[in-house]
């Protein structure tokens, strides 16, 4: 099972993270059933400068993804699945 | 005296086809909340003209009673200054004024409105001193009634416009209208079923029932106001982490020990409480609202939401004058519903600067927690007559 943690905190939300929350309800067929989606009130990444990594943030199996979009997250989820 | 709170609310429905209410309701509490005045006035006719007449009357009544002129004298003042309809020889506006002094001494002055209903618990209270005098000798009509009594916790004073008592007039089911007697029975039923019903809810139940009798096309302006003397309901809303992280523990204790519903706005704030209380915090991803970040759940907190975006929306809803309680599905609406149900509200604002919002790429708007909270406090106090305590930590 892949764990996808989506940040729904203010900084991530205003930077476009709101759209990512859709992933909790809809995943492409090839990923459905293989991903556990949870939310986080703030992944605490927004306040610690991470170089040029920017909100919105998600974590996939604990690994940080920045500037996340629905497409980039789906891609990263597939990678994580294939790594397993 | 036992601790008392005045819950004052009014519900209005405009006559069908009119954009404004022909009835006008105003109320004001003294700064400490010990004294209060509420006025319901019904202007002749409907629409703008009626609205101007009733507003004029209620503003005058409110101002005068607030300036310590007795309701009786105030009534005379209104009679002297407001015109009489030249054709129909009637006053341009009817009114009811209720004044509460020290949360106890009630004086009710009524002119040509349906008689106000006084309930003690769920039964009609009639043990009052009543005095009726001819109101306007000049036009030789109308009586003014003055009612005095000592209020107890659990008493309600309900003022109605004739749009309520005459609702359904001429229909098969209500040839004589809803009538004061039937309205009284309806309210008694409501109070038996739900003895703690808030003023807002009760007033809305009455006007909606009136509208139903009018077959959903209001034939007149329908207004009902409720003044309810009860024990205060407390609520706390916290947002923002304390300025010094060493205060986190104290902050968490203070929130935990608060006796009443607890609303937490802000991810970091919620995380501090979750850590200190040692309870899990979970974002609710299902049933999302599309315009605000989702709610979270945490044992010990009534409601957990995101911070500034949600609070900005709360302030917007509180400031907008139209119906506030339409849908309670989004987190901001839920907060508003809770706030409006409480009497004494503690707003605890943490002042730690949110590093996240110092990012120049983020909208500036985000750094305004304090201002938003000030606005919410002001709106709750001024427009919704709540006791509000705003503290920074
Ligand atoms: S809001 Fe997403 S990491 Fe803080």
Short mmCIF file of C-alpha atoms and ligand atoms in Angstrom, two decimals:
data_model
loop_
_atom_site.label_atom_id
_atom_site.label_comp_id
_atom_site.label_asym_id
_atom_site.label_seq_id
_atom_site.Cartn_x
_atom_site.Cartn_y
_atom_site.Cartn_z
CA UNK A 1 0.00 0.00 0.00
CA UNK A 2 1.32 3.41 -0.92
CA UNK A 3 0.69 6.18 1.59
CA UNK A 4 -0.18 9.56 0.12
CA UNK A 5 -0.39 12.38 2.62
CA UNK A 6 -1.85 15.59 1.24
CA UNK A 7 -1.35 18.87 3.04
CA UNK A 8 -4.55 20.85 3.46
CA UNK A 9 -2.97 23.69 5.42
CA UNK A 10 -3.36 27.33 4.47
CA UNK A 11 -0.12 27.80 2.57
CA UNK A 12 -0.53 24.65 0.52
CA UNK A 13 -4.22 25.26 -0.07
CA UNK A 14 -3.79 28.76 -1.47
CA UNK A 15 -0.91 27.65 -3.65
CA UNK A 16 -3.20 25.22 -5.42
CA UNK A 17 -3.30 22.33 -2.97
CA UNK A 18 -7.10 22.43 -2.88
CA UNK A 19 -7.21 20.61 -6.20
CA UNK A 20 -5.04 17.80 -4.82
CA UNK A 21 -7.70 16.89 -2.30
CA UNK A 22 -9.72 15.49 -5.18
CA UNK A 23 -7.25 12.63 -5.20
CA UNK A 24 -8.88 11.38 -2.01
CA UNK A 25 -12.00 10.62 -4.00
CA UNK A 26 -10.73 9.92 -7.49
CA UNK A 27 -7.64 8.03 -8.50
CA UNK A 28 -6.91 6.63 -11.94
CA UNK A 29 -8.04 3.04 -12.33
CA UNK A 30 -4.53 1.61 -12.30
CA UNK A 31 -3.84 3.10 -8.86
CA UNK A 32 -7.21 2.65 -7.24
CA UNK A 33 -7.11 0.41 -4.20
CA UNK A 34 -3.35 0.67 -3.88
CA UNK A 35 -3.12 4.07 -2.26
CA UNK A 36 -4.04 5.11 1.24
CA UNK A 37 -4.86 8.81 1.14
CA UNK A 38 -4.79 10.91 4.29
CA UNK A 39 -4.76 14.64 4.94
CA UNK A 40 -2.52 16.73 7.13
CA UNK A 41 -3.44 20.06 8.72
CA UNK A 42 0.12 21.21 7.85
CA UNK A 43 3.10 19.11 6.96
CA UNK A 44 5.26 21.78 8.60
CA UNK A 45 7.25 22.25 5.44
CA UNK A 46 5.84 25.65 4.62
CA UNK A 47 7.77 27.33 7.43
CA UNK A 48 11.17 25.72 7.01
CA UNK A 49 12.80 27.02 3.89
CA UNK A 50 13.50 24.06 1.66
CA UNK A 51 15.64 25.77 -0.91
CA UNK A 52 13.42 26.55 -3.82
CA UNK A 53 10.90 23.83 -2.99
CA UNK A 54 7.50 25.35 -2.75
CA UNK A 55 3.97 24.62 -1.61
CA UNK A 56 1.78 22.69 -2.21
CA UNK A 57 3.43 19.75 -0.52
CA UNK A 58 2.49 16.09 -0.33
CA UNK A 59 4.33 13.11 1.09
CA UNK A 60 4.42 9.79 -0.68
CA UNK A 61 5.60 7.01 1.61
CA UNK A 62 7.22 9.72 3.67
CA UNK A 63 9.06 11.32 0.78
CA UNK A 64 8.39 15.01 0.19
CA UNK A 65 7.03 16.28 -3.11
CA UNK A 66 6.84 20.00 -3.66
CA UNK A 67 4.96 22.19 -6.14
CA UNK A 68 2.57 19.29 -6.39
CA UNK A 69 -0.14 19.13 -9.03
CA UNK A 70 -2.66 16.38 -9.66
CA UNK A 71 -0.57 15.17 -12.61
CA UNK A 72 2.78 15.24 -10.82
CA UNK A 73 1.34 13.39 -7.83
CA UNK A 74 -0.19 10.68 -10.00
CA UNK A 75 3.12 10.29 -11.78
CA UNK A 76 4.98 10.04 -8.48
CA UNK A 77 2.45 7.49 -7.20
CA UNK A 78 3.05 5.32 -10.26
CA UNK A 79 6.79 5.56 -9.73
CA UNK A 80 6.37 4.54 -6.11
CA UNK A 81 4.25 1.58 -7.16
CA UNK A 82 6.78 0.47 -9.76
CA UNK A 83 9.62 0.74 -7.25
CA UNK A 84 7.93 -1.74 -4.96
CA UNK B 1 -28.43 37.67 41.32
CA UNK B 2 -27.95 34.47 39.31
CA UNK B 3 -25.95 35.01 36.14
CA UNK B 4 -28.25 36.15 33.37
CA UNK B 5 -28.01 36.72 29.70
CA UNK B 6 -30.38 38.31 27.23
CA UNK B 7 -30.87 36.44 24.00
CA UNK B 8 -32.59 38.81 21.59
CA UNK B 9 -33.42 37.93 18.00
CA UNK B 10 -35.93 38.76 15.31
CA UNK B 11 -37.04 36.95 12.19
CA UNK B 12 -38.73 38.77 9.32
CA UNK B 13 -40.32 37.90 6.01
CA UNK B 14 -41.23 40.70 3.61
CA UNK B 15 -44.62 40.90 1.97
CA UNK B 16 -44.60 38.98 -1.28
CA UNK B 17 -43.19 41.07 -4.11
CA UNK B 18 -41.50 43.60 -1.82
CA UNK B 19 -37.78 43.88 -1.55
CA UNK B 20 -37.73 45.54 1.84
CA UNK B 21 -39.45 44.86 5.11
CA UNK B 22 -42.31 47.16 6.04
CA UNK B 23 -41.72 46.19 9.67
CA UNK B 24 -38.62 47.27 11.46
CA UNK B 25 -36.88 45.70 14.42
CA UNK B 26 -34.05 47.22 16.42
CA UNK B 27 -32.45 46.31 19.68
CA UNK B 28 -29.57 47.47 21.79
CA UNK B 29 -27.85 46.36 24.95
CA UNK B 30 -25.89 48.57 27.29
CA UNK B 31 -22.14 47.91 27.25
CA UNK B 32 -22.24 45.56 30.23
CA UNK B 33 -25.35 43.88 28.87
CA UNK B 34 -27.33 44.78 31.99
CA UNK B 35 -29.94 46.91 30.24
CA UNK B 36 -31.57 46.36 26.92
CA UNK B 37 -34.20 47.81 24.62
CA UNK B 38 -35.96 46.14 21.73
CA UNK B 39 -38.44 47.76 19.38
CA UNK B 40 -40.72 46.30 16.74
CA UNK B 41 -42.55 48.75 14.54
CA UNK B 42 -44.98 48.11 11.71
CA UNK B 43 -45.27 50.82 9.08
CA UNK B 44 -48.56 51.54 7.34
CA UNK B 45 -48.78 49.58 4.09
CA UNK B 46 -45.77 47.79 2.74
CA UNK B 47 -42.57 48.34 0.79
CA UNK B 48 -40.30 51.33 0.95
CA UNK B 49 -42.85 53.72 2.41
CA UNK B 50 -43.73 51.37 5.24
CA UNK B 51 -40.06 50.66 5.76
CA UNK B 52 -39.22 54.35 6.15
CA UNK B 53 -42.09 54.89 8.57
CA UNK B 54 -41.33 51.91 10.74
CA UNK B 55 -37.60 52.61 10.70
CA UNK B 56 -38.20 56.18 11.74
CA UNK B 57 -40.35 54.98 14.61
CA UNK B 58 -38.01 52.28 15.81
CA UNK B 59 -34.87 54.41 15.56
CA UNK B 60 -36.55 57.13 17.55
CA UNK B 61 -37.81 54.68 20.17
CA UNK B 62 -34.47 52.99 20.53
CA UNK B 63 -32.55 56.23 20.84
CA UNK B 64 -34.93 57.72 23.29
CA UNK B 65 -35.12 54.72 25.62
CA UNK B 66 -31.36 54.30 25.45
CA UNK B 67 -31.07 57.92 26.57
CA UNK B 68 -33.02 56.96 29.70
CA UNK B 69 -36.38 58.34 28.64
CA UNK B 70 -39.05 55.90 29.87
CA UNK B 71 -40.83 53.83 27.23
CA UNK B 72 -44.07 55.59 28.08
CA UNK B 73 -42.63 59.03 27.50
CA UNK B 74 -40.95 57.77 24.41
CA UNK B 75 -44.30 56.68 23.05
CA UNK B 76 -45.67 60.16 23.64
CA UNK B 77 -42.67 61.61 21.91
CA UNK B 78 -43.33 59.43 18.90
CA UNK B 79 -46.99 60.38 18.82
CA UNK B 80 -46.08 64.02 18.92
CA UNK B 81 -43.53 63.91 16.18
CA UNK B 82 -44.80 61.39 13.68
CA UNK B 83 -47.56 62.28 11.25
CA UNK B 84 -51.05 60.82 11.08
CA UNK B 85 -52.39 59.47 7.81
CA UNK B 86 -54.71 62.20 6.52
CA UNK B 87 -57.19 59.84 4.85
CA UNK B 88 -57.44 57.02 7.28
CA UNK B 89 -56.77 59.06 10.41
CA UNK B 90 -54.47 56.44 11.79
CA UNK B 91 -50.93 56.57 12.95
CA UNK B 92 -48.38 55.87 10.29
CA UNK B 93 -46.71 53.20 12.34
CA UNK B 94 -47.57 50.92 15.23
CA UNK B 95 -44.95 49.81 17.71
CA UNK B 96 -43.99 47.71 20.70
CA UNK B 97 -41.10 48.69 22.94
CA UNK B 98 -39.64 46.46 25.60
CA UNK B 99 -37.12 47.73 28.09
CA UNK B 100 -35.19 45.57 30.52
CA UNK B 101 -33.41 47.22 33.39
CA UNK B 102 -30.75 45.36 35.31
CA UNK B 103 -31.86 42.17 33.59
CA UNK B 104 -34.94 42.20 35.75
CA UNK B 105 -37.36 45.11 35.60
CA UNK B 106 -39.38 44.79 32.43
CA UNK B 107 -41.48 47.54 30.97
CA UNK B 108 -43.38 46.86 27.79
CA UNK B 109 -45.23 49.59 25.93
CA UNK B 110 -47.45 48.67 23.04
CA UNK B 111 -49.37 50.68 20.53
CA UNK B 112 -51.68 48.91 18.10
CA UNK B 113 -49.46 45.88 17.50
CA UNK B 114 -50.78 42.42 18.39
CA UNK B 115 -50.38 42.01 22.13
CA UNK B 116 -46.92 40.76 23.01
CA UNK B 117 -46.79 37.30 24.55
CA UNK B 118 -44.95 36.78 27.79
CA UNK B 119 -43.94 33.22 28.59
CA UNK B 120 -42.53 31.89 31.81
CA UNK B 121 -41.11 28.56 30.75
CA UNK B 122 -43.71 27.07 28.47
CA UNK B 123 -46.74 28.75 29.99
CA UNK B 124 -48.17 32.12 29.34
CA UNK B 125 -47.34 34.55 32.11
CA UNK B 126 -50.09 36.99 32.94
CA UNK B 127 -49.22 38.08 36.44
CA UNK B 128 -48.18 41.52 35.30
CA UNK B 129 -49.21 45.05 36.08
CA UNK B 130 -51.16 46.28 33.11
CA UNK B 131 -52.34 49.74 32.29
CA UNK B 132 -54.24 50.88 29.25
CA UNK B 133 -54.69 54.51 28.28
CA UNK B 134 -56.06 56.20 25.20
CA UNK B 135 -53.02 56.89 23.09
CA UNK B 136 -53.83 59.72 20.76
CA UNK B 137 -56.45 62.08 21.98
CA UNK B 138 -55.91 64.20 18.88
CA UNK B 139 -57.18 61.55 16.53
CA UNK B 140 -59.37 59.91 19.11
CA UNK B 141 -58.24 56.39 18.51
CA UNK B 142 -55.83 53.76 19.59
CA UNK B 143 -54.81 52.69 23.03
CA UNK B 144 -51.42 52.37 24.55
CA UNK B 145 -50.78 49.48 26.89
CA UNK B 146 -48.04 49.42 29.49
CA UNK B 147 -47.04 46.16 31.14
CA UNK B 148 -44.56 45.83 33.99
CA UNK B 149 -43.13 42.80 35.74
CA UNK B 150 -40.00 41.34 37.28
CA UNK B 151 -38.33 38.91 34.94
CA UNK B 152 -36.94 35.53 35.92
CA UNK B 153 -34.52 33.26 34.14
CA UNK B 154 -36.58 31.35 31.58
CA UNK B 155 -38.91 34.24 30.70
CA UNK B 156 -39.52 35.23 27.11
CA UNK B 157 -41.13 38.34 25.69
CA UNK B 158 -42.38 37.74 22.17
CA UNK B 159 -43.42 40.62 19.94
CA UNK B 160 -45.33 40.08 16.72
CA UNK B 161 -46.45 42.13 13.77
CA UNK B 162 -50.00 41.65 12.54
CA UNK B 163 -48.59 39.80 9.54
CA UNK B 164 -48.22 36.89 11.96
CA UNK B 165 -51.61 36.94 13.64
CA UNK B 166 -53.40 37.60 10.34
CA UNK B 167 -51.44 35.07 8.32
CA UNK B 168 -53.73 32.98 6.17
CA UNK B 169 -56.59 35.47 6.55
CA UNK B 170 -59.46 34.58 4.24
CA UNK B 171 -58.19 31.12 3.40
CA UNK B 172 -60.38 28.08 4.03
CA UNK B 173 -58.26 26.85 6.90
CA UNK B 174 -57.81 30.26 8.51
CA UNK B 175 -60.78 32.46 7.65
CA UNK B 176 -59.88 34.81 10.52
CA UNK B 177 -56.16 34.45 10.11
CA UNK B 178 -53.80 32.53 12.36
CA UNK B 179 -55.05 34.56 15.39
CA UNK B 180 -53.14 35.52 18.51
CA UNK B 181 -54.65 32.63 20.44
CA UNK B 182 -53.43 30.04 17.95
CA UNK B 183 -50.01 31.68 17.73
CA UNK B 184 -49.84 31.47 21.50
CA UNK B 185 -50.67 27.78 21.42
CA UNK B 186 -48.11 27.19 18.70
CA UNK B 187 -45.37 28.87 20.73
CA UNK B 188 -46.39 27.04 23.91
CA UNK B 189 -46.05 23.79 21.96
CA UNK B 190 -42.61 24.77 20.71
CA UNK B 191 -41.47 25.66 24.21
CA UNK B 192 -42.76 22.40 25.64
CA UNK B 193 -40.87 20.43 23.02
CA UNK B 194 -37.67 22.42 23.30
CA UNK B 195 -37.51 24.47 26.51
CA UNK B 196 -34.05 25.88 25.68
CA UNK B 197 -34.82 26.88 22.10
CA UNK B 198 -32.80 29.95 21.11
CA UNK B 199 -34.54 33.20 20.30
CA UNK B 200 -33.39 33.04 16.71
CA UNK B 201 -34.82 29.57 16.20
CA UNK B 202 -38.10 30.30 17.90
CA UNK B 203 -38.61 33.53 15.95
CA UNK B 204 -37.85 31.73 12.70
CA UNK B 205 -40.27 28.92 13.53
CA UNK B 206 -43.04 31.45 14.07
CA UNK B 207 -42.46 33.44 10.88
CA UNK B 208 -42.10 30.28 8.78
CA UNK B 209 -45.33 28.92 10.16
CA UNK B 210 -46.99 32.26 9.34
CA UNK B 211 -45.67 32.07 5.80
CA UNK B 212 -47.03 28.55 5.52
CA UNK B 213 -50.50 29.76 6.52
CA UNK B 214 -50.18 32.42 3.84
CA UNK B 215 -49.62 29.54 1.44
CA UNK B 216 -46.01 30.66 0.93
CA UNK B 217 -46.97 34.04 -0.47
CA UNK B 218 -46.75 36.53 2.39
CA UNK B 219 -49.78 38.82 2.31
CA UNK B 220 -48.14 41.25 4.70
CA UNK B 221 -44.77 41.69 6.39
CA UNK B 222 -44.33 38.91 8.91
CA UNK B 223 -42.12 39.66 11.93
CA UNK B 224 -41.50 38.01 15.25
CA UNK B 225 -38.96 39.02 17.86
CA UNK B 226 -38.01 37.10 20.96
CA UNK B 227 -36.28 38.43 24.06
CA UNK B 228 -35.22 35.52 26.22
CA UNK B 229 -33.68 35.76 29.68
CA UNK B 230 -31.48 32.77 30.31
CA UNK B 231 -28.21 31.56 31.75
CA UNK B 232 -25.34 32.44 29.44
CA UNK B 233 -23.89 29.91 27.03
CA UNK B 234 -20.13 30.04 26.78
CA UNK B 235 -17.94 29.25 23.79
CA UNK B 236 -14.24 29.57 23.04
CA UNK B 237 -12.62 30.01 19.65
CA UNK B 238 -8.84 29.75 19.47
CA UNK B 239 -6.63 30.60 16.54
CA UNK B 240 -2.89 30.92 16.20
CA UNK B 241 -0.11 29.50 18.36
CA UNK B 242 0.94 31.45 21.48
CA UNK B 243 3.74 33.97 20.99
CA UNK B 244 6.22 32.00 23.12
CA UNK B 245 6.33 28.25 22.52
CA UNK B 246 6.81 27.85 26.31
CA UNK B 247 3.20 28.96 26.67
CA UNK B 248 1.89 26.04 24.63
CA UNK B 249 1.22 23.94 27.68
CA UNK B 250 -0.63 26.66 29.52
CA UNK B 251 -2.56 27.46 26.37
CA UNK B 252 -3.60 23.82 25.92
CA UNK B 253 -4.69 23.61 29.56
CA UNK B 254 -6.69 26.77 29.34
CA UNK B 255 -8.57 25.51 26.29
CA UNK B 256 -9.08 22.07 27.77
CA UNK B 257 -10.53 23.44 31.01
CA UNK B 258 -12.91 25.76 29.25
CA UNK B 259 -16.49 24.91 30.09
CA UNK B 260 -18.33 24.99 26.75
CA UNK B 261 -17.86 24.23 23.06
CA UNK B 262 -14.33 24.71 21.72
CA UNK B 263 -13.54 25.79 18.17
CA UNK B 264 -9.99 25.54 16.89
CA UNK B 265 -9.06 27.44 13.72
CA UNK B 266 -5.66 26.77 12.24
CA UNK B 267 -3.54 23.74 11.45
CA UNK B 268 -0.58 24.63 13.63
CA UNK B 269 -2.84 25.54 16.54
CA UNK B 270 -4.66 22.25 16.23
CA UNK B 271 -1.36 20.37 16.08
CA UNK B 272 -0.17 22.02 19.29
CA UNK B 273 -3.36 21.00 21.06
CA UNK B 274 -3.21 17.51 19.63
CA UNK B 275 0.34 17.15 20.95
CA UNK B 276 -0.43 18.63 24.36
CA UNK B 277 -3.66 16.73 24.85
CA UNK B 278 -2.12 13.59 23.40
CA UNK B 279 -5.03 12.90 21.09
CA UNK B 280 -4.91 12.22 17.35
CA UNK B 281 -5.83 14.91 14.83
CA UNK B 282 -7.36 13.79 11.57
CA UNK B 283 -8.25 15.73 8.45
CA UNK B 284 -11.68 14.76 7.14
CA UNK B 285 -11.23 14.23 3.43
CA UNK B 286 -14.74 13.14 2.58
CA UNK B 287 -17.67 15.51 2.10
CA UNK B 288 -15.36 18.33 1.24
CA UNK B 289 -16.45 21.87 0.75
CA UNK B 290 -15.09 23.17 -2.50
CA UNK B 291 -14.15 26.66 -1.43
CA UNK B 292 -12.38 26.16 1.91
CA UNK B 293 -9.83 23.72 3.26
CA UNK B 294 -11.42 20.70 4.94
CA UNK B 295 -12.25 20.29 8.61
CA UNK B 296 -10.40 18.02 10.98
CA UNK B 297 -11.53 15.92 13.90
CA UNK B 298 -9.94 15.85 17.31
CA UNK B 299 -11.30 14.53 20.57
CA UNK B 300 -12.04 17.35 22.98
CA UNK B 301 -12.65 19.98 20.29
CA UNK B 302 -16.09 20.71 18.92
CA UNK B 303 -14.86 21.94 15.57
CA UNK B 304 -11.39 22.05 14.01
CA UNK B 305 -10.84 24.04 10.84
CA UNK B 306 -8.13 25.73 8.84
CA UNK B 307 -7.22 29.21 10.06
CA UNK B 308 -7.17 32.45 8.18
CA UNK B 309 -9.12 31.60 5.03
CA UNK B 310 -11.94 30.11 7.07
CA UNK B 311 -11.96 32.99 9.54
CA UNK B 312 -12.02 35.55 6.75
CA UNK B 313 -15.07 33.77 5.40
CA UNK B 314 -16.65 33.74 8.88
CA UNK B 315 -16.19 37.46 9.14
CA UNK B 316 -17.69 37.93 5.69
CA UNK B 317 -20.76 35.87 6.59
CA UNK B 318 -21.22 37.72 9.88
CA UNK B 319 -21.03 41.08 8.14
CA UNK B 320 -23.47 40.19 5.40
CA UNK B 321 -26.96 41.11 6.33
CA UNK B 322 -28.91 38.46 4.49
CA UNK B 323 -29.86 35.15 5.91
CA UNK B 324 -26.88 33.64 7.58
CA UNK B 325 -28.01 30.18 8.33
CA UNK B 326 -28.84 28.85 4.91
CA UNK B 327 -26.45 25.95 4.64
CA UNK B 328 -24.21 24.68 7.34
CA UNK B 329 -22.15 22.39 5.20
CA UNK B 330 -18.95 24.38 4.93
CA UNK B 331 -16.62 24.88 7.90
CA UNK B 332 -17.15 28.64 8.04
CA UNK B 333 -20.93 28.25 8.14
CA UNK B 334 -20.57 25.73 10.93
CA UNK B 335 -18.48 28.18 12.93
CA UNK B 336 -21.01 30.95 12.38
CA UNK B 337 -23.87 28.72 13.54
CA UNK B 338 -21.94 27.90 16.73
CA UNK B 339 -21.01 31.52 17.38
CA UNK B 340 -24.57 32.69 16.96
CA UNK B 341 -25.81 30.06 19.37
CA UNK B 342 -23.47 31.23 22.12
CA UNK B 343 -23.92 34.23 24.40
CA UNK B 344 -20.46 34.78 25.85
CA UNK B 345 -17.66 34.21 23.42
CA UNK B 346 -13.98 34.07 24.23
CA UNK B 347 -11.71 34.66 21.26
CA UNK B 348 -8.20 33.59 22.10
CA UNK B 349 -5.72 34.73 19.50
CA UNK B 350 -2.17 33.45 19.45
CA UNK B 351 0.27 36.03 18.18
CA UNK B 352 3.16 33.94 16.96
CA UNK B 353 4.06 35.11 13.49
CA UNK B 354 3.37 32.43 10.96
CA UNK B 355 6.63 31.99 9.12
CA UNK B 356 4.80 30.41 6.24
CA UNK B 357 3.01 33.61 5.50
CA UNK B 358 6.17 35.65 5.34
CA UNK B 359 6.83 34.14 1.96
CA UNK B 360 6.58 37.06 -0.48
CA UNK B 361 4.96 34.74 -3.00
CA UNK B 362 1.89 34.31 -0.81
CA UNK B 363 -0.97 36.76 -0.85
CA UNK B 364 -0.47 39.53 1.69
CA UNK B 365 -3.95 39.03 2.92
CA UNK B 366 -2.78 36.10 4.96
CA UNK B 367 -0.99 38.16 7.53
CA UNK B 368 -4.16 39.65 8.92
CA UNK B 369 -5.25 37.22 11.57
CA UNK B 370 -5.47 39.91 14.18
CA UNK B 371 -7.51 42.23 12.02
CA UNK B 372 -9.90 39.52 10.99
CA UNK B 373 -10.41 38.56 14.61
CA UNK B 374 -11.02 42.17 15.56
CA UNK B 375 -13.63 42.41 12.85
CA UNK B 376 -15.33 39.21 13.95
CA UNK B 377 -15.37 40.45 17.55
CA UNK B 378 -16.86 43.77 16.54
CA UNK B 379 -19.51 42.20 14.35
CA UNK B 380 -20.51 39.71 17.04
CA UNK B 381 -20.83 42.50 19.56
CA UNK B 382 -22.54 45.14 17.47
CA UNK B 383 -24.77 43.21 15.10
CA UNK B 384 -25.37 40.04 17.05
CA UNK B 385 -25.32 41.45 20.58
CA UNK B 386 -22.88 38.90 21.96
CA UNK B 387 -20.61 39.35 24.96
CA UNK B 388 -17.18 39.04 23.44
CA UNK B 389 -13.80 38.85 25.06
CA UNK B 390 -10.84 39.12 22.72
CA UNK B 391 -7.52 38.08 24.26
CA UNK B 392 -4.09 37.74 22.77
CA UNK B 393 -1.56 35.21 23.89
S1 LIG C 1 0.52 24.34 4.88
FE1 LIG C 1 1.31 22.70 3.81
S2 LIG C 1 3.15 22.38 4.77
FE2 LIG C 1 2.27 23.89 5.95
#
